[in-house]
CSV table of C-alpha atoms in Angstrom, one decimal:
chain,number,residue,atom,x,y,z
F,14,UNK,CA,-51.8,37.9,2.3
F,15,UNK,CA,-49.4,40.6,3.3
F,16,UNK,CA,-50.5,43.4,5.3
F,17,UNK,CA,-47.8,45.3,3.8
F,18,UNK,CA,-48.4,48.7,2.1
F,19,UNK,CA,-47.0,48.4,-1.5
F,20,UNK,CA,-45.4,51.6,-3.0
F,21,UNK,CA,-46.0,50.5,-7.0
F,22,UNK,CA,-49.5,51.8,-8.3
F,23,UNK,CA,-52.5,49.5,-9.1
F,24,UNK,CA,-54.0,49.3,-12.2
F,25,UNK,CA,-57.6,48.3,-13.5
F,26,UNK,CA,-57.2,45.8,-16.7
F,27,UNK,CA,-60.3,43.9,-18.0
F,28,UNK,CA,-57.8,40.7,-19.1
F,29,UNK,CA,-54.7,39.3,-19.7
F,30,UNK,CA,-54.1,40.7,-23.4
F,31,UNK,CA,-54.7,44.3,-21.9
F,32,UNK,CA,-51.9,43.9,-19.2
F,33,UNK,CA,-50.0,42.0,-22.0
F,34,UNK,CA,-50.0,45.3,-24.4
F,35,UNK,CA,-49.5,47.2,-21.1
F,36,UNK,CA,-46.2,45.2,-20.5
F,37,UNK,CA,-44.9,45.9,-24.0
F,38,UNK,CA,-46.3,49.7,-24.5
F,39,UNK,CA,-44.8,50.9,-20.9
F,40,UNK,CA,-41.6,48.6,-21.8
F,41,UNK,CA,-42.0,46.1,-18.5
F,42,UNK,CA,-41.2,43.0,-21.1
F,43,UNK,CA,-38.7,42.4,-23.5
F,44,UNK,CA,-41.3,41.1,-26.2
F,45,UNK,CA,-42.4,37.9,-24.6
F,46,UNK,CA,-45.3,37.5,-22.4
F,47,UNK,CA,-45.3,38.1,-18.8
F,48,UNK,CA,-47.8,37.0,-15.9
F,49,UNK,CA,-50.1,40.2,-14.4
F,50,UNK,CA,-48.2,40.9,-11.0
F,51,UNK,CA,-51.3,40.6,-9.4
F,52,UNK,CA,-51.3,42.7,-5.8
F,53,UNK,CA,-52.2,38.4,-4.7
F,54,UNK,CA,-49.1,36.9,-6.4
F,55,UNK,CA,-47.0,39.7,-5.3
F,56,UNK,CA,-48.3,39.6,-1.6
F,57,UNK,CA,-47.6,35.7,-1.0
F,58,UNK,CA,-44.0,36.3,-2.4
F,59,UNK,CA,-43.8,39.0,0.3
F,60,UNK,CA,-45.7,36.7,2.8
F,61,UNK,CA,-43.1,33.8,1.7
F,62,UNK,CA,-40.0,35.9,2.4
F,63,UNK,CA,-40.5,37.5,5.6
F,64,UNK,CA,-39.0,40.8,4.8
F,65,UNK,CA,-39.7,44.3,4.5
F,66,UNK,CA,-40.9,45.1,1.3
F,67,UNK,CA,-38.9,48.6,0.8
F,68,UNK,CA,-35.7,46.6,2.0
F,69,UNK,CA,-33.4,47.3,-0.2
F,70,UNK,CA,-31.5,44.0,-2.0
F,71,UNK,CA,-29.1,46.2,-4.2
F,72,UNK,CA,-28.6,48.6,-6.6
F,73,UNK,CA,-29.0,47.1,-10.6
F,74,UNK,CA,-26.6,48.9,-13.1
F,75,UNK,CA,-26.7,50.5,-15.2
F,76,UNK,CA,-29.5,52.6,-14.6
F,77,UNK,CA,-28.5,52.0,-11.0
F,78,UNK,CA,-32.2,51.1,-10.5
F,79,UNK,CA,-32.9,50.2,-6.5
F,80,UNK,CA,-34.0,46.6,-6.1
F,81,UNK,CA,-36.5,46.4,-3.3
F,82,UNK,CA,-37.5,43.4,-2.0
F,83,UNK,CA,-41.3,44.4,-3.7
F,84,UNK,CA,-39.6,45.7,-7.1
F,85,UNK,CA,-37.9,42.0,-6.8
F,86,UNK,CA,-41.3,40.4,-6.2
F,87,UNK,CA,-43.3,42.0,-8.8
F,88,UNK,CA,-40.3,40.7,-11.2
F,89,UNK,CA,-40.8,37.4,-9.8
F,90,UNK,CA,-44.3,37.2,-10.0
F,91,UNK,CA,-43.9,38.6,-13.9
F,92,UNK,CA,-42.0,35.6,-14.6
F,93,UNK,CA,-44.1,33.2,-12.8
F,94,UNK,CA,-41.9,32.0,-10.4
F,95,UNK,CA,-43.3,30.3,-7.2
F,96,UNK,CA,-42.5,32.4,-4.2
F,97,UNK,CA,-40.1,29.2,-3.0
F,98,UNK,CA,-38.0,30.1,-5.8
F,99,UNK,CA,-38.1,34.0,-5.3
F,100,UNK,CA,-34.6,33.0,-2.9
F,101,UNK,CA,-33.1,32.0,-5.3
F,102,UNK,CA,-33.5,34.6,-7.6
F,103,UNK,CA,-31.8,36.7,-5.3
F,104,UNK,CA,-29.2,35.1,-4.1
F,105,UNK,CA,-28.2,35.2,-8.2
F,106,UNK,CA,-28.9,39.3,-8.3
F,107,UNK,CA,-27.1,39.6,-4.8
F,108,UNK,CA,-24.3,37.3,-7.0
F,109,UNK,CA,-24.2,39.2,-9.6
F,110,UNK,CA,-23.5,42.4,-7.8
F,111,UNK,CA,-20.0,41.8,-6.2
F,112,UNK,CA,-17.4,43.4,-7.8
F,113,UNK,CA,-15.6,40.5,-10.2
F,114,UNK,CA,-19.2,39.9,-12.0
F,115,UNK,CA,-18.8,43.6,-13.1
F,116,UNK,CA,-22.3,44.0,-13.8
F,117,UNK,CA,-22.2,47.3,-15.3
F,118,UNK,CA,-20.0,45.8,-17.9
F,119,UNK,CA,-21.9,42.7,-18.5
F,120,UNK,CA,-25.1,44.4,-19.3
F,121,UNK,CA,-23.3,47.2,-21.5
F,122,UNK,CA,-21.0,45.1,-23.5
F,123,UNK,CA,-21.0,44.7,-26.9
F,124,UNK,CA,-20.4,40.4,-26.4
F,125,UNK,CA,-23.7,38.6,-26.6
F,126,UNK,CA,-22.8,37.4,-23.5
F,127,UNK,CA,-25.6,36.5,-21.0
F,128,UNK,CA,-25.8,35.9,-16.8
F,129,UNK,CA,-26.4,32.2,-16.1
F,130,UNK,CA,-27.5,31.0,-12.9
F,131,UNK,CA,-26.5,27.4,-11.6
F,132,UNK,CA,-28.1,26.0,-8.5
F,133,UNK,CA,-26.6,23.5,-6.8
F,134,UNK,CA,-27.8,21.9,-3.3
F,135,UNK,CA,-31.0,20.0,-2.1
F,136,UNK,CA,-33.3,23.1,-3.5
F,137,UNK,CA,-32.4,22.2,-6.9
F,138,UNK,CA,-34.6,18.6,-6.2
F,139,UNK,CA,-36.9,20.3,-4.0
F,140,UNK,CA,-38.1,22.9,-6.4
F,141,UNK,CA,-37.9,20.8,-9.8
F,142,UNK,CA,-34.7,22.5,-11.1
F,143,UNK,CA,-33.5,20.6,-14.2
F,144,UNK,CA,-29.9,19.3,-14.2
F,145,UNK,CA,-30.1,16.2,-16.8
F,146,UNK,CA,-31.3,15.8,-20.6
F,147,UNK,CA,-32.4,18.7,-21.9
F,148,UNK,CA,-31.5,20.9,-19.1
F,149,UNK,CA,-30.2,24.2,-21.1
F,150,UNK,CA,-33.4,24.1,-23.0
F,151,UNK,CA,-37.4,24.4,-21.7
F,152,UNK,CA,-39.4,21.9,-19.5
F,153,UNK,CA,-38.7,22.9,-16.3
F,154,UNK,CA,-40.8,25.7,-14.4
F,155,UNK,CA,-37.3,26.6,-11.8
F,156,UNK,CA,-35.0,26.9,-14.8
F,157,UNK,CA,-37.0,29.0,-17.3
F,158,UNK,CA,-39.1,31.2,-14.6
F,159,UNK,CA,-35.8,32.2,-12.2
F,160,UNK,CA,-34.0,32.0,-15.4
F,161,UNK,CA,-36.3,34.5,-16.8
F,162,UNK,CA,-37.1,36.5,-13.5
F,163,UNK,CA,-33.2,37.5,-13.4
F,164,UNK,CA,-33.7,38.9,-17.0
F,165,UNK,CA,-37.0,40.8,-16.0
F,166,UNK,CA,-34.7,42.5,-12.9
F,167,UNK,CA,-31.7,43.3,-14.9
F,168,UNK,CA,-34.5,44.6,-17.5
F,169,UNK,CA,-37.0,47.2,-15.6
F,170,UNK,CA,-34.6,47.3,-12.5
F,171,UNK,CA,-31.4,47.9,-14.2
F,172,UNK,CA,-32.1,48.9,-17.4
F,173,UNK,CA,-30.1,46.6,-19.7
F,174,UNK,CA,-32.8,47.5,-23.0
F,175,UNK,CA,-31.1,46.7,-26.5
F,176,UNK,CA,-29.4,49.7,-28.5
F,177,UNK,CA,-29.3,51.3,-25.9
F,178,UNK,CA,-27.7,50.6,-22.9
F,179,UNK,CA,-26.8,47.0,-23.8
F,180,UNK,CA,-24.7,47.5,-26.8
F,181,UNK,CA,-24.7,43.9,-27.6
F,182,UNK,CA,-23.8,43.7,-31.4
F,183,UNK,CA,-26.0,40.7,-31.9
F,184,UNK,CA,-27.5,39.8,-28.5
F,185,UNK,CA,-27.9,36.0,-28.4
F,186,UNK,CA,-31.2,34.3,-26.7
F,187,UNK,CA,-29.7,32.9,-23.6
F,188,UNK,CA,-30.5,36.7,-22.5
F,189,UNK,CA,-33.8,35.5,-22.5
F,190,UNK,CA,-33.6,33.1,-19.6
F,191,UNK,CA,-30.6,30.7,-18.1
F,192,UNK,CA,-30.4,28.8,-15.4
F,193,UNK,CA,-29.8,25.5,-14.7
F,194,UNK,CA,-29.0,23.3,-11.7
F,195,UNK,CA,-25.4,21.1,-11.6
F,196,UNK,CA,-26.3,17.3,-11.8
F,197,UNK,CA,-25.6,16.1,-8.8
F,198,UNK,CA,-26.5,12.4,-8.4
F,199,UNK,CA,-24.6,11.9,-11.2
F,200,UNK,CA,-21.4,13.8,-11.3
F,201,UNK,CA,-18.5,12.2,-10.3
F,202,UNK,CA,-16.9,14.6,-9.2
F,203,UNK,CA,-17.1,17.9,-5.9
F,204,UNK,CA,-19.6,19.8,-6.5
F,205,UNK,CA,-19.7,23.7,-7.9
F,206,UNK,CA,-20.2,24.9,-4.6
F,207,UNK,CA,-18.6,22.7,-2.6
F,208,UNK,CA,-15.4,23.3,-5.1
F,209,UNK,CA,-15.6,27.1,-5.3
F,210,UNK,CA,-16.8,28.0,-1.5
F,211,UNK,CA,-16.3,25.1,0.7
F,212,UNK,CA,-19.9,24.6,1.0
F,213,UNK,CA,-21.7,21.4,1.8
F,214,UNK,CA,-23.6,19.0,-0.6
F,215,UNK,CA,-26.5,19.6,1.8
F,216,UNK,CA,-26.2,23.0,1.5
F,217,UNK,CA,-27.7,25.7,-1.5
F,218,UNK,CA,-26.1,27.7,-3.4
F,219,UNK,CA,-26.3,29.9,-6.9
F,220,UNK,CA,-22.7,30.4,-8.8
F,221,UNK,CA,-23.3,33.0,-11.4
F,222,UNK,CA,-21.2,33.6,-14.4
F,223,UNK,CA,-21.5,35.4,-17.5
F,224,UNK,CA,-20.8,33.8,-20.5
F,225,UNK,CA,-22.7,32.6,-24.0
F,226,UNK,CA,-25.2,30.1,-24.9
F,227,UNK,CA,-23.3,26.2,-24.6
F,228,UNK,CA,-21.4,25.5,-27.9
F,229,UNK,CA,-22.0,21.9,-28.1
F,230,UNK,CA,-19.3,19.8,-28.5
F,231,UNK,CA,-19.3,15.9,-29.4
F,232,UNK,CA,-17.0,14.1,-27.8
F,233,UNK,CA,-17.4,10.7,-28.2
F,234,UNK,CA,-14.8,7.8,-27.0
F,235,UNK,CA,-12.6,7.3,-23.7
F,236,UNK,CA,-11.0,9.8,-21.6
F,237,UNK,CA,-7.7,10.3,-23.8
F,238,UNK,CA,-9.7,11.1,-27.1
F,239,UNK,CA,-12.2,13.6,-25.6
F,240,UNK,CA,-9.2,15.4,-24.2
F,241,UNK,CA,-7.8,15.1,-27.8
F,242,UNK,CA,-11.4,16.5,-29.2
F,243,UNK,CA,-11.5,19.1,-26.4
F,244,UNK,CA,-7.7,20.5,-27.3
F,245,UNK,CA,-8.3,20.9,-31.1
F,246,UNK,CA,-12.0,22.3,-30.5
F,247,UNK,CA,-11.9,25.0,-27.8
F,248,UNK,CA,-9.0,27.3,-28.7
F,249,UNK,CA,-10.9,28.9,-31.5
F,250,UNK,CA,-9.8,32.2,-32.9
F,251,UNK,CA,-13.9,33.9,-32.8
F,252,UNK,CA,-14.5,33.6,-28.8
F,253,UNK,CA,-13.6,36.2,-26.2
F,254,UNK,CA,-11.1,34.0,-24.7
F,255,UNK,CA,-8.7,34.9,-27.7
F,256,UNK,CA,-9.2,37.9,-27.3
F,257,UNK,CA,-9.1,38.9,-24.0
F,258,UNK,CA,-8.6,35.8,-21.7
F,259,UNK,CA,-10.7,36.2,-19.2
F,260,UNK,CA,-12.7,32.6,-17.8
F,261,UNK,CA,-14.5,30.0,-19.5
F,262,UNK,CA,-16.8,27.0,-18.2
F,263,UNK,CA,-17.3,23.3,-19.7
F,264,UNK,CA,-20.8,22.0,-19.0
F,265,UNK,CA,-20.3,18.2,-19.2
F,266,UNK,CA,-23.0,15.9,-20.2
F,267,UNK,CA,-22.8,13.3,-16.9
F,268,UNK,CA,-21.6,10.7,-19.5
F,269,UNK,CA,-18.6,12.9,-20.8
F,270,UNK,CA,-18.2,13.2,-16.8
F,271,UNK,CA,-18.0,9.5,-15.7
F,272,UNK,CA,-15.8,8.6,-18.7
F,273,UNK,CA,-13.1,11.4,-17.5
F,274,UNK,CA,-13.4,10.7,-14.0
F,275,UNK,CA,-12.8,6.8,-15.2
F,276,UNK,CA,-9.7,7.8,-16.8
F,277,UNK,CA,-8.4,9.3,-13.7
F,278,UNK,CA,-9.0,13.0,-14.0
F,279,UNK,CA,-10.1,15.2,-11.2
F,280,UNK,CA,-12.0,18.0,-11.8
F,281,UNK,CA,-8.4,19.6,-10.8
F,282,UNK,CA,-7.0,17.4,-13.1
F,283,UNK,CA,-8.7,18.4,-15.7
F,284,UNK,CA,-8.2,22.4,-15.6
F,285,UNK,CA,-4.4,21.7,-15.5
F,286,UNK,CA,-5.0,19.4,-18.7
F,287,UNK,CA,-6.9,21.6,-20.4
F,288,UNK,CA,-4.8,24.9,-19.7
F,289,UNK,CA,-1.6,23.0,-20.4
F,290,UNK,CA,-3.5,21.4,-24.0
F,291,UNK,CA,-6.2,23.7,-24.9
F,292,UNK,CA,-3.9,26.5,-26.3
F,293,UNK,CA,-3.9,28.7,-29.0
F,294,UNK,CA,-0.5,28.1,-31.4
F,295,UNK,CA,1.1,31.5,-32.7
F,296,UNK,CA,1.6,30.5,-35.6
F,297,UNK,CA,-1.8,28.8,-36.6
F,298,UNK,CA,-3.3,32.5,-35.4
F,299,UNK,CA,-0.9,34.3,-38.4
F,300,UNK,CA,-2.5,31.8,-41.2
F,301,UNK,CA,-6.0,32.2,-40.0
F,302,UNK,CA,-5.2,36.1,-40.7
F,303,UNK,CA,-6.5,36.8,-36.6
F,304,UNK,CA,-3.5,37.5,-35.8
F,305,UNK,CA,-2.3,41.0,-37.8
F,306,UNK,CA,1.5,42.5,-37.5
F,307,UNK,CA,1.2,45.6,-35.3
F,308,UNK,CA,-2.2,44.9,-33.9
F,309,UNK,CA,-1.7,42.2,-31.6
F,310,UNK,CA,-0.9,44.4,-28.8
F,311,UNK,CA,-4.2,46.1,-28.8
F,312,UNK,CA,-6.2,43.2,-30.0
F,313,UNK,CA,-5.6,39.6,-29.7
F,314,UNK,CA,-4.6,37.0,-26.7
F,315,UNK,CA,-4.2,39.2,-23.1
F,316,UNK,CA,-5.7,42.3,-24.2
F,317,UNK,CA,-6.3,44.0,-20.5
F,318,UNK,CA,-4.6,41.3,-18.5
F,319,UNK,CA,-1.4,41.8,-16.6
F,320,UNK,CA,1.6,39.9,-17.6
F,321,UNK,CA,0.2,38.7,-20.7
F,322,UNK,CA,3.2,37.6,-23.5
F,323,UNK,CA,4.1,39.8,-26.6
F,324,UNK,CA,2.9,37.8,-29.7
F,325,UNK,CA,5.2,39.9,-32.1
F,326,UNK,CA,8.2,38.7,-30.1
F,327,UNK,CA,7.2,34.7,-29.7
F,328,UNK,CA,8.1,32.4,-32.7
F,329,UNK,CA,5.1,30.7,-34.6
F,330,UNK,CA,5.5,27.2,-32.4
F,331,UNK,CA,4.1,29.2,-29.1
F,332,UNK,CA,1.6,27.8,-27.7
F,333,UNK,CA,-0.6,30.3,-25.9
F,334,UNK,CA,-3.0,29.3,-22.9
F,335,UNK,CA,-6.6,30.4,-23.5
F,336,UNK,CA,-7.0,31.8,-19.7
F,337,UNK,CA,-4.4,32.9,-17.0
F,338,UNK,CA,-5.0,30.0,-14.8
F,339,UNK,CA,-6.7,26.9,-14.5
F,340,UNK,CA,-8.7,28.2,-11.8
F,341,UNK,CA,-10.5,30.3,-14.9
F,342,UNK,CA,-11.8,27.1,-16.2
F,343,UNK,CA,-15.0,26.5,-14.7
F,344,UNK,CA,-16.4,22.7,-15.0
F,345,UNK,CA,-19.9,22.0,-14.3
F,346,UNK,CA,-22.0,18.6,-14.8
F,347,UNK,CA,-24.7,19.1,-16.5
F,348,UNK,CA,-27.0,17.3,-19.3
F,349,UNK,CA,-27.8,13.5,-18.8
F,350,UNK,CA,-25.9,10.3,-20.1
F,351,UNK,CA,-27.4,10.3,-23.6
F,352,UNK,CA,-24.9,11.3,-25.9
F,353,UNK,CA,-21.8,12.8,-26.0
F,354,UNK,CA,-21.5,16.2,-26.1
F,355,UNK,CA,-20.4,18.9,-23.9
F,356,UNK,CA,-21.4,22.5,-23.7
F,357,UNK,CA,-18.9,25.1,-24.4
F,358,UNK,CA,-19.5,28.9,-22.5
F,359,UNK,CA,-17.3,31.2,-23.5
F,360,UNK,CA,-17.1,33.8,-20.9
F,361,UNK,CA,-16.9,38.2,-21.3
F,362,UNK,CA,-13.0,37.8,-21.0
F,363,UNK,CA,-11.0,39.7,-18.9
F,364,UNK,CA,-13.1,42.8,-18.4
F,365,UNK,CA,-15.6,40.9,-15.8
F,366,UNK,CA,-18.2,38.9,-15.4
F,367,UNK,CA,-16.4,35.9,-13.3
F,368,UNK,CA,-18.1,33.5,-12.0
F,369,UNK,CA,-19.3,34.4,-8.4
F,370,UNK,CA,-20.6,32.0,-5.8
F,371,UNK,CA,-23.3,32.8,-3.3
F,372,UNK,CA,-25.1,30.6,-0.5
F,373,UNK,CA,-29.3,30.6,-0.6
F,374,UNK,CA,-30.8,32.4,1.9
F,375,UNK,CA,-34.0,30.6,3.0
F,376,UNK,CA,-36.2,33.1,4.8
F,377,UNK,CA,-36.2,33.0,8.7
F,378,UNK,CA,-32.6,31.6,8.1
F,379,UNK,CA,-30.4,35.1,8.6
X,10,UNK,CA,-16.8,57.1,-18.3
X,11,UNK,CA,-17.3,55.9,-14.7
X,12,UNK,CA,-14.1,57.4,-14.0
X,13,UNK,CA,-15.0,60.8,-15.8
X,14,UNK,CA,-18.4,60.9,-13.4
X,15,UNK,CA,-15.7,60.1,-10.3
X,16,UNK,CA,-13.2,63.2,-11.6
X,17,UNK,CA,-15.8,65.8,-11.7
X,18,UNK,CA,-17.3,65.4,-8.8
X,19,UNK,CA,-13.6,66.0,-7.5
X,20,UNK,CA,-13.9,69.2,-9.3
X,21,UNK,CA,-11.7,67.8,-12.5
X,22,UNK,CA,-13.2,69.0,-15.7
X,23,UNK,CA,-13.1,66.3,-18.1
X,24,UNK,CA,-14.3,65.2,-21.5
X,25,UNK,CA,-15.1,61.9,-22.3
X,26,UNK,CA,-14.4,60.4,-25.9
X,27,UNK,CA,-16.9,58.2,-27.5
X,28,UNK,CA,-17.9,56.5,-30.7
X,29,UNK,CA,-21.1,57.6,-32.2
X,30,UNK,CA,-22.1,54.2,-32.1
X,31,UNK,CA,-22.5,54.6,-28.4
X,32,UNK,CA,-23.5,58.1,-28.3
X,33,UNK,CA,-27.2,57.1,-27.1
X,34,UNK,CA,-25.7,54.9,-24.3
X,35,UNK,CA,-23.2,57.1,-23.0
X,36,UNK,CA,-26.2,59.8,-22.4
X,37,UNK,CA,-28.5,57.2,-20.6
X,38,UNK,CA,-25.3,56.4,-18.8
X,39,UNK,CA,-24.2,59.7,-17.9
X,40,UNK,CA,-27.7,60.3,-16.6
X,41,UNK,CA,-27.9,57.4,-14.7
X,42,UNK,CA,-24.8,58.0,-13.2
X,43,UNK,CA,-26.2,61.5,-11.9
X,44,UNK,CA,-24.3,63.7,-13.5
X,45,UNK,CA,-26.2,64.5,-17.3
X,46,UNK,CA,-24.4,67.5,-18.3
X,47,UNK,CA,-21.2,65.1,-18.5
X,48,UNK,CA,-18.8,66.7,-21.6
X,49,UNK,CA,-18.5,64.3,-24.4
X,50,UNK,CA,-16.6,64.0,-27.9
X,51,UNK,CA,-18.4,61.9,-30.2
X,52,UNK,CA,-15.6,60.0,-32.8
X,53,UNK,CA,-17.0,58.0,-36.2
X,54,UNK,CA,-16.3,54.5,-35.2
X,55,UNK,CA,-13.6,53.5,-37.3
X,56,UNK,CA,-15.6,51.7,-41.2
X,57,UNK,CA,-14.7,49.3,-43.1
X,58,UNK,CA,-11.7,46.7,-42.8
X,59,UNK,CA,-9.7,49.6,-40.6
X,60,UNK,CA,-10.5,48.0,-37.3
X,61,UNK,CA,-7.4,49.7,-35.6
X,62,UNK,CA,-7.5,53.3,-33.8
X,63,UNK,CA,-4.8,55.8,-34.0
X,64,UNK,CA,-4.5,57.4,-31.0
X,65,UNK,CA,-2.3,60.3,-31.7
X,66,UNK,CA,-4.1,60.5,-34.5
X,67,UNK,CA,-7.4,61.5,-33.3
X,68,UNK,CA,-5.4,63.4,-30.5
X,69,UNK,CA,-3.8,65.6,-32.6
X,70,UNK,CA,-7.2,66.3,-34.7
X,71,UNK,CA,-9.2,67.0,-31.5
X,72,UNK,CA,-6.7,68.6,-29.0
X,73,UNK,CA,-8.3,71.6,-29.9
X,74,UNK,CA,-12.1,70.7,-29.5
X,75,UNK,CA,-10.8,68.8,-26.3
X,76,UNK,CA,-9.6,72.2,-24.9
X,77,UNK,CA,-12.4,74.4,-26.1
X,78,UNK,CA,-14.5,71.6,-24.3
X,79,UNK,CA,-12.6,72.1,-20.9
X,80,UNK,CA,-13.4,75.6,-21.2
X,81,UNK,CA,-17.3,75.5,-22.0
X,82,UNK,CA,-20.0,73.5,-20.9
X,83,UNK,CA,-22.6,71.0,-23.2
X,84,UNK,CA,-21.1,68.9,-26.1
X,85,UNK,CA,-18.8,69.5,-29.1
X,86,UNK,CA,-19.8,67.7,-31.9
């Protein structure tokens, strides 16, 4: 184990329900239970990455908490994550901290939006990441535990706590824990990473982005009729992305995949469809009543984004992108070939939390 | 609020308007963000099916406290 002096006090507890009402009384979980950071668990962490364990990873709005390497472990350890998988956790807090994720904003906000982690590359395999059925859900140590040690950071590190510095109106449980990995072997299509940083398939990577929990879709049938589905389904008048713009990603079950990629669509090919398709018609917003005379420029489709179109002055046939651009649709493969459905994620909108891509940092590799 | 924080630290006296929804916050944030004596002016959030904000509005009613809270230190309710 390390021979590394830690800085966080030891405590004496006779079993795991004492440390377990210690966690809740001094506020270390958010309600569910957590695994005793053991000075052992914590060391081989230490002992795993090779570093220092007062180097500093970051900063952690908004209680601009310092993120040690040790604070990071202990976290890590909490949440039961092997120390293999403590990389990847933060490459996704190192992620999360460039300027675009805006995650001051995203752990503030009133939007129940949440910060998922996908992990793409051979680590994904090698540390039993979950990409196929099920893979939003539990059964899968690498999701749920990095999933969940990103939440315990942003929680004791950053100070994200409910009512009262995350405003979130009505929260939503993908807080909890989410992560997933892309499935590879079966997409048909370039890879997150390899799409968004001109990485390598045998190369790791996290691509954080905040959005909600999947919406599933069901999109049954060839490639022209889930296009059809997708164009009536996503421009709905409740999610940020009327209000604000802003980003949005598509988790497609490999199925829904293989089907569009038989039909001839790219994953380029498929943005530019969906953001020429996928649009919200002016005057279907006045009879749902979202769309209020002498509001709209405070409220509805642009709010905060530059150049955005006047509703009051378009007639009612208008059709109204639900981003800026097609880069702001994000498409991911994920979920196996049993069905087929798709996972909606609407993102914050405009105001931040865009998806940010970040290579894996193995230790002894920098 | 950020910006506030960034303005008095240039020697800018400011007062930060809020809704009393996120009074709490906007203390942990203003402590967080060093600076805990920050000057606020806490607004009802608007009620019921008014889910606009007048601006001149609420300027015109608070011009006053926004002044006196220029001039003095702590928070006018």
């Amino acid at each position: 184990m390390t021979t590394q002096q830690f800085i966080s006090p030891a405590r004496d507890l006779n079993d795991f329900w004492d440390w377990y009402e210690l966690a809740l009384k001094e506020g270390w979980t958010d309600g569910l239970p957590v695994c005793p950071p053991t000075e052992e668990r914590v060391g081989a962490i230490i002992d795993y990455l090779k570093r220092d364990p007062q180097e500093v990873i970051g900063i952690i709005d908004p209680q601009k908490g310092v993120a040690t390497v040790e604070q990071v472990a202990i976290n890590c350890a909490m949440a039961g994550c092997t120390p293999a998988m403590v990389p990847v956790v933060i490459a996704s807090i190192q992620a999360m901290l460039e300027s675009e994720f805006s995650l001051h904003g995203v752990q503030c906000t009133t939007n129940p939006c949440a910060p998922l982690t996908i992990v793409n590359g051979p680590i994904a395999q090698e540390l039993g990441f979950n990409g196929k059925e099920g893979c939003f859900g539990g059964g899968s140590r690498a999701n749920v535990t990095v999933g969940r040690a990103v939440r315990l950071i942003l929680w004791n590190i950053g100070g994200g706590i409910p009512g009262e510095t995350d405003m979130a109106t009505i929260g939503g449980s993908a807080k909890l824990a989410f992560c997933v990995a892309e499935n590879e072997s079966d997409s048909p299509w370039t890879l997150l990473h390899e799409e968004r940083a001109g990485m390598s398939r045998e190369q790791n990577a996290v691509t954080v982005f905040a959005c909600q929990s999947p919406d599933p879709l069901f999109v049954p049938g060839d490639s022209n009729r889930i296009l059809k589905i997708l164009a009536a389904s996503l421009p709905t008048p409740g999610v940020n992305m009327f209000h604000t713009g802003g980003q949005y990603l598509l988790a497609m079950s490999s199925k829904v995949a293989q089907e569009l990629d038989r039909g001839g669509y790219t994953k380029e090919a498929l943005k530019d469809w969906l953001w020429q398709n996928a649009r919200y018609n002016v005057g279907w917003m006045k009879q749902s009543g979202i769309l209020v005379e002498g509001e709209s420029h405070q409220y509805y489709w642009g709010h905060g984004m530059e150049n955005a179109p006047n509703l009051e002055t378009l007639p009612d046939s208008a059709m109204v992108p639900m981003v800026g651009t097609p880069e702001d649709i994000h498409i991911l493969v994920a979920g196996g070939d049993s069905q087929w459905w798709i996972g909606f994620c609407a993102g914050w909108g405009a105001y931040g939390g865009y998806a940010v891509t970040m290579p894996i940092v193995l230790p002894g590799a920098d | 609020m950020r910006d506030a924080v960034e303005l008095e630290k240039k020697g800018k006296p400011t007062v930060t308007i809020s809704h009393d929804k996120f009074e709490r916050a906007s203390h942990i944030h203003a402590r967080s963000l060093g600076m805990p004596d920050l000057v606020f002016l806490i607004e009802p959030a608007p009620k019921g099916g008014n889910i606009s904000t007048d601006v001149k509005d609420l300027a015109q009613k608070n011009i006053g406290l926004v002044i006196e809270s220029l001039t003095s230190v702590g928070m006018v309710q």
